[in-house]
Tab-separated table of N, CA and C in Angstrom:
chain	number	residue	atom	x	y	z
A	204	UNK	N	12.563	428.211	46.090
A	204	UNK	CA	11.258	427.811	46.737
A	204	UNK	C	11.907	427.133	47.928
A	205	UNK	N	12.328	427.450	48.416
A	205	UNK	CA	12.902	426.303	49.456
A	205	UNK	C	12.912	427.217	50.831
A	206	UNK	N	13.602	428.553	50.188
A	206	UNK	CA	13.190	429.950	51.355
A	206	UNK	C	11.789	430.772	51.824
A	207	UNK	N	12.394	431.209	52.636
A	207	UNK	CA	10.940	432.428	53.199
A	207	UNK	C	10.906	433.451	52.631
A	208	UNK	N	10.302	433.765	52.064
A	208	UNK	CA	9.886	434.867	51.140
A	208	UNK	C	9.884	435.903	51.949
A	209	UNK	N	9.732	437.783	51.877
A	209	UNK	CA	9.049	438.751	52.700
A	209	UNK	C	7.563	438.522	53.312
A	210	UNK	N	7.170	438.027	52.570
A	210	UNK	CA	5.286	438.211	52.682
A	210	UNK	C	5.345	436.699	53.637
A	211	UNK	N	6.047	435.765	53.650
A	211	UNK	CA	5.796	434.596	54.682
A	211	UNK	C	6.123	435.207	56.069
A	212	UNK	N	7.119	435.872	55.991
A	212	UNK	CA	7.768	436.525	57.378
A	212	UNK	C	6.699	437.477	58.387
A	213	UNK	N	5.430	438.465	57.120
A	213	UNK	CA	4.682	439.197	57.402
A	213	UNK	C	3.740	438.476	58.425
A	214	UNK	N	3.324	436.912	58.001
A	214	UNK	CA	2.594	435.805	58.246
A	214	UNK	C	2.726	435.624	59.266
A	215	UNK	N	4.263	435.275	59.619
A	215	UNK	CA	4.368	434.778	60.568
A	215	UNK	C	4.723	435.824	62.025
A	216	UNK	N	5.104	437.131	61.867
A	216	UNK	CA	4.992	438.837	62.385
A	216	UNK	C	3.848	438.571	63.115
A	217	UNK	N	2.102	438.291	62.130
A	217	UNK	CA	1.053	438.770	62.341
A	217	UNK	C	0.968	437.395	62.862
A	218	UNK	N	1.440	436.532	63.274
A	218	UNK	CA	0.326	435.233	63.937
A	218	UNK	C	0.808	435.281	65.493
A	219	UNK	N	2.169	435.923	65.652
A	219	UNK	CA	2.671	436.038	66.932
A	219	UNK	C	2.264	437.636	67.320
A	220	UNK	N	1.866	438.233	66.612
A	220	UNK	CA	1.305	439.251	68.107
A	220	UNK	C	0.040	438.988	67.986
A	221	UNK	N	-0.771	437.990	67.479
A	221	UNK	CA	-2.188	437.709	67.985
A	221	UNK	C	-2.163	436.813	68.802
A	222	UNK	N	-1.507	435.826	68.719
A	222	UNK	CA	-1.171	435.051	70.063
A	222	UNK	C	-0.727	435.626	71.035
A	223	UNK	N	0.260	436.438	71.131
A	223	UNK	CA	0.856	436.760	72.269
A	223	UNK	C	0.745	438.154	72.804
A	224	UNK	N	0.107	439.202	71.648
A	224	UNK	CA	-0.087	439.917	71.680
A	224	UNK	C	1.211	441.444	71.980
A	225	UNK	N	1.155	442.061	71.505
A	225	UNK	CA	2.107	443.196	71.583
A	225	UNK	C	3.206	443.574	72.530
A	226	UNK	N	1.806	443.840	73.331
A	226	UNK	CA	2.398	443.860	75.037
A	226	UNK	C	3.485	443.059	75.630
A	227	UNK	N	2.948	441.496	75.524
A	227	UNK	CA	3.791	440.477	76.072
A	227	UNK	C	5.056	440.090	74.939
A	228	UNK	N	5.028	440.609	73.641
A	228	UNK	CA	6.347	440.397	72.869
A	228	UNK	C	7.649	441.091	73.194
A	229	UNK	N	8.251	442.285	73.923
A	229	UNK	CA	8.707	442.733	74.186
A	229	UNK	C	9.597	442.368	75.353
A	230	UNK	N	8.180	441.806	76.051
A	230	UNK	CA	9.114	441.044	77.376
A	230	UNK	C	9.433	439.367	76.879
A	231	UNK	N	9.357	439.366	76.247
A	231	UNK	CA	9.413	437.860	76.044
A	231	UNK	C	10.664	437.448	75.368
A	232	UNK	N	11.065	439.191	74.503
A	232	UNK	CA	12.384	438.786	74.091
A	232	UNK	C	13.515	438.948	74.929
A	233	UNK	N	12.980	439.946	75.682
A	233	UNK	CA	13.863	440.454	76.751
A	233	UNK	C	14.137	439.332	77.574
A	234	UNK	N	13.327	438.712	77.905
A	234	UNK	CA	13.694	437.558	79.389
A	234	UNK	C	14.131	436.410	78.422
A	235	UNK	N	14.164	436.201	76.989
A	235	UNK	CA	14.795	435.478	76.281
A	235	UNK	C	16.435	435.901	76.042
A	236	UNK	N	16.617	436.895	76.018
A	236	UNK	CA	18.219	437.668	75.947
A	236	UNK	C	19.006	437.431	77.301
A	237	UNK	N	17.855	437.465	78.414
A	237	UNK	CA	18.742	437.072	79.655
A	237	UNK	C	18.907	435.213	79.796
A	238	UNK	N	18.651	434.911	79.543
A	238	UNK	CA	18.480	433.276	79.389
A	238	UNK	C	19.692	432.848	78.615
A	239	UNK	N	19.494	433.410	77.445
A	239	UNK	CA	21.101	433.434	76.945
A	239	UNK	C	22.099	433.639	77.772
A	240	UNK	N	22.154	435.411	77.843
A	240	UNK	CA	23.304	435.816	79.132
A	240	UNK	C	23.873	434.669	79.973
A	241	UNK	N	22.450	434.603	80.208
A	241	UNK	CA	23.118	433.657	81.489
A	241	UNK	C	23.615	432.071	81.144
A	242	UNK	N	23.345	431.765	79.923
A	242	UNK	CA	23.873	430.204	79.473
A	242	UNK	C	24.581	430.488	78.974
A	243	UNK	N	25.338	431.344	78.553
A	243	UNK	CA	26.893	431.991	77.730
A	243	UNK	C	27.671	431.989	79.049
A	244	UNK	N	27.469	432.676	80.223
A	244	UNK	CA	28.174	432.863	81.075
A	244	UNK	C	28.488	431.530	81.851
A	245	UNK	N	27.273	430.577	82.217
A	245	UNK	CA	27.880	429.573	82.995
A	245	UNK	C	28.215	428.665	82.016
A	246	UNK	N	28.645	428.618	80.351
A	246	UNK	CA	29.308	427.849	79.741
A	246	UNK	C	30.546	427.732	79.781
A	247	UNK	N	30.804	429.500	80.284
A	247	UNK	CA	32.416	430.073	80.192
A	247	UNK	C	32.921	429.299	81.103
A	248	UNK	N	32.046	429.180	82.637
A	248	UNK	CA	32.770	428.967	83.929
A	248	UNK	C	32.750	427.550	83.920
A	249	UNK	N	31.947	427.204	83.039
A	249	UNK	CA	32.617	425.254	82.698
A	249	UNK	C	33.430	425.404	82.239
A	250	UNK	N	33.808	425.866	80.973
A	250	UNK	CA	35.320	425.920	80.377
A	250	UNK	C	36.219	426.043	81.301
A	251	UNK	N	36.127	426.903	82.277
A	251	UNK	CA	37.305	427.596	82.789
A	251	UNK	C	37.206	426.604	83.915
A	252	UNK	N	36.349	426.168	84.649
A	252	UNK	CA	36.366	424.939	85.759
A	252	UNK	C	37.152	423.656	84.960
A	253	UNK	N	37.140	423.652	83.762
A	253	UNK	CA	37.156	422.251	83.217
A	253	UNK	C	39.216	422.742	82.688
A	254	UNK	N	39.491	423.782	82.895
A	254	UNK	CA	41.225	423.608	82.436
A	254	UNK	C	41.645	423.913	83.863
A	255	UNK	N	41.060	424.885	84.530
A	255	UNK	CA	42.183	424.277	86.104
A	255	UNK	C	41.449	423.080	87.015
A	256	UNK	N	40.783	421.975	86.710
A	256	UNK	CA	40.544	421.178	86.949
A	256	UNK	C	41.965	420.012	86.838
A	257	UNK	N	42.113	419.854	85.437
A	257	UNK	CA	42.820	418.916	84.746
A	257	UNK	C	44.608	419.060	85.316
A	258	UNK	N	45.339	417.783	86.246
A	258	UNK	CA	46.195	418.191	86.545
A	258	UNK	C	47.252	418.062	85.768
A	259	UNK	N	48.459	418.586	86.356
A	259	UNK	CA	49.857	418.614	85.411
A	259	UNK	C	49.793	417.498	84.206
A	260	UNK	N	49.784	417.647	83.296
A	260	UNK	CA	51.029	415.994	82.652
A	260	UNK	C	51.872	415.597	83.239
A	261	UNK	N	52.315	414.503	83.404
A	261	UNK	CA	53.319	414.061	83.400
A	261	UNK	C	53.716	412.990	82.856
A	262	UNK	N	55.291	412.858	82.947
A	262	UNK	CA	55.984	412.319	81.444
A	262	UNK	C	55.733	410.908	81.870
A	263	UNK	N	55.450	409.909	80.466
A	263	UNK	CA	55.655	408.592	80.781
A	263	UNK	C	56.888	407.906	81.526
A	264	UNK	N	56.549	406.535	81.126
A	264	UNK	CA	57.860	406.126	81.515
A	264	UNK	C	58.669	406.361	80.799
A	265	UNK	N	58.811	406.215	79.507
A	265	UNK	CA	59.839	406.124	78.556
A	265	UNK	C	60.522	407.173	77.867
A	266	UNK	N	60.200	408.471	78.296
A	266	UNK	CA	60.211	409.698	78.411
A	266	UNK	C	60.889	410.676	79.474
A	267	UNK	N	61.325	409.516	80.484
A	267	UNK	CA	61.372	409.650	81.715
A	267	UNK	C	63.203	410.213	81.707
A	268	UNK	N	64.063	410.976	81.703
A	268	UNK	CA	65.423	410.627	81.648
A	268	UNK	C	66.189	410.667	82.997
A	269	UNK	N	66.115	410.798	83.665
A	269	UNK	CA	66.401	410.550	84.522
A	269	UNK	C	65.442	409.772	86.053
A	270	UNK	N	66.049	409.041	87.069
A	270	UNK	CA	65.747	408.325	87.767
A	270	UNK	C	66.099	408.411	89.344
A	271	UNK	N	65.531	409.849	90.209
A	271	UNK	CA	66.596	409.636	90.796
A	271	UNK	C	66.524	408.641	91.823
A	272	UNK	N	65.830	408.002	92.085
A	272	UNK	CA	66.048	406.637	93.195
A	272	UNK	C	66.972	405.575	92.367
A	273	UNK	N	67.347	405.299	91.172
A	273	UNK	CA	67.729	404.497	90.479
A	273	UNK	C	66.832	403.827	89.521
A	274	UNK	N	67.494	402.870	89.454
A	274	UNK	CA	66.690	401.542	88.119
A	274	UNK	C	66.235	400.579	89.493
A	275	UNK	N	65.052	400.362	89.274
A	275	UNK	CA	64.754	398.662	90.259
A	275	UNK	C	65.131	397.910	89.878
A	276	UNK	N	65.777	397.036	88.490
A	276	UNK	CA	65.637	395.989	88.278
A	276	UNK	C	67.259	396.399	87.685
A	277	UNK	N	68.239	395.318	87.566
A	277	UNK	CA	69.720	395.480	87.248
A	277	UNK	C	69.422	395.401	85.520
A	278	UNK	N	70.008	396.383	84.762
A	278	UNK	CA	70.520	396.304	83.339
A	278	UNK	C	71.423	395.557	83.196
A	279	UNK	N	70.789	394.649	82.209
A	279	UNK	CA	72.314	393.373	81.256
A	279	UNK	C	73.390	394.596	81.071
A	280	UNK	N	74.462	393.938	81.104
A	280	UNK	CA	75.932	394.618	80.584
A	280	UNK	C	75.768	394.369	79.390
A	281	UNK	N	76.885	395.210	78.673
A	281	UNK	CA	76.805	394.459	77.131
A	281	UNK	C	77.992	394.168	77.080
A	282	UNK	N	78.543	394.016	78.372
A	282	UNK	CA	80.037	393.828	78.421
A	282	UNK	C	80.565	391.863	78.651
A	283	UNK	N	81.373	391.086	77.396
A	283	UNK	CA	81.063	390.103	77.576
A	283	UNK	C	82.564	389.408	77.626
A	284	UNK	N	82.646	388.523	78.777
A	284	UNK	CA	83.577	387.820	78.963
A	284	UNK	C	84.746	387.488	77.591
A	285	UNK	N	85.383	387.591	78.164
A	285	UNK	CA	86.734	387.397	76.601
A	285	UNK	C	87.332	385.996	76.775
C-alpha cells in the first residue's frame, strides 16, 4: 500500500512529458548528469585537499622519549641521605 505501483509510475512519466515536452526531457537528464559529475569531482577534490592540509601529528609531551635540549626543570632524585 505504501509503495508505488507500476501504473503510478506511468502517470508520473506522463505528467513529466506533458509539462516539459518529450524534446526537453533528454536535455534535462543530460544536464543533470553533468551537474552530478561536476559535484562528485568537487567533493573528491575537497577531500584530497583536506587530507593534504592536515599537518603531521606531533607527539604529546607525555609520549616524548628523549628531549635534546634537556629537562627544563630539575628532576628530584630518589637518593636519600643516609
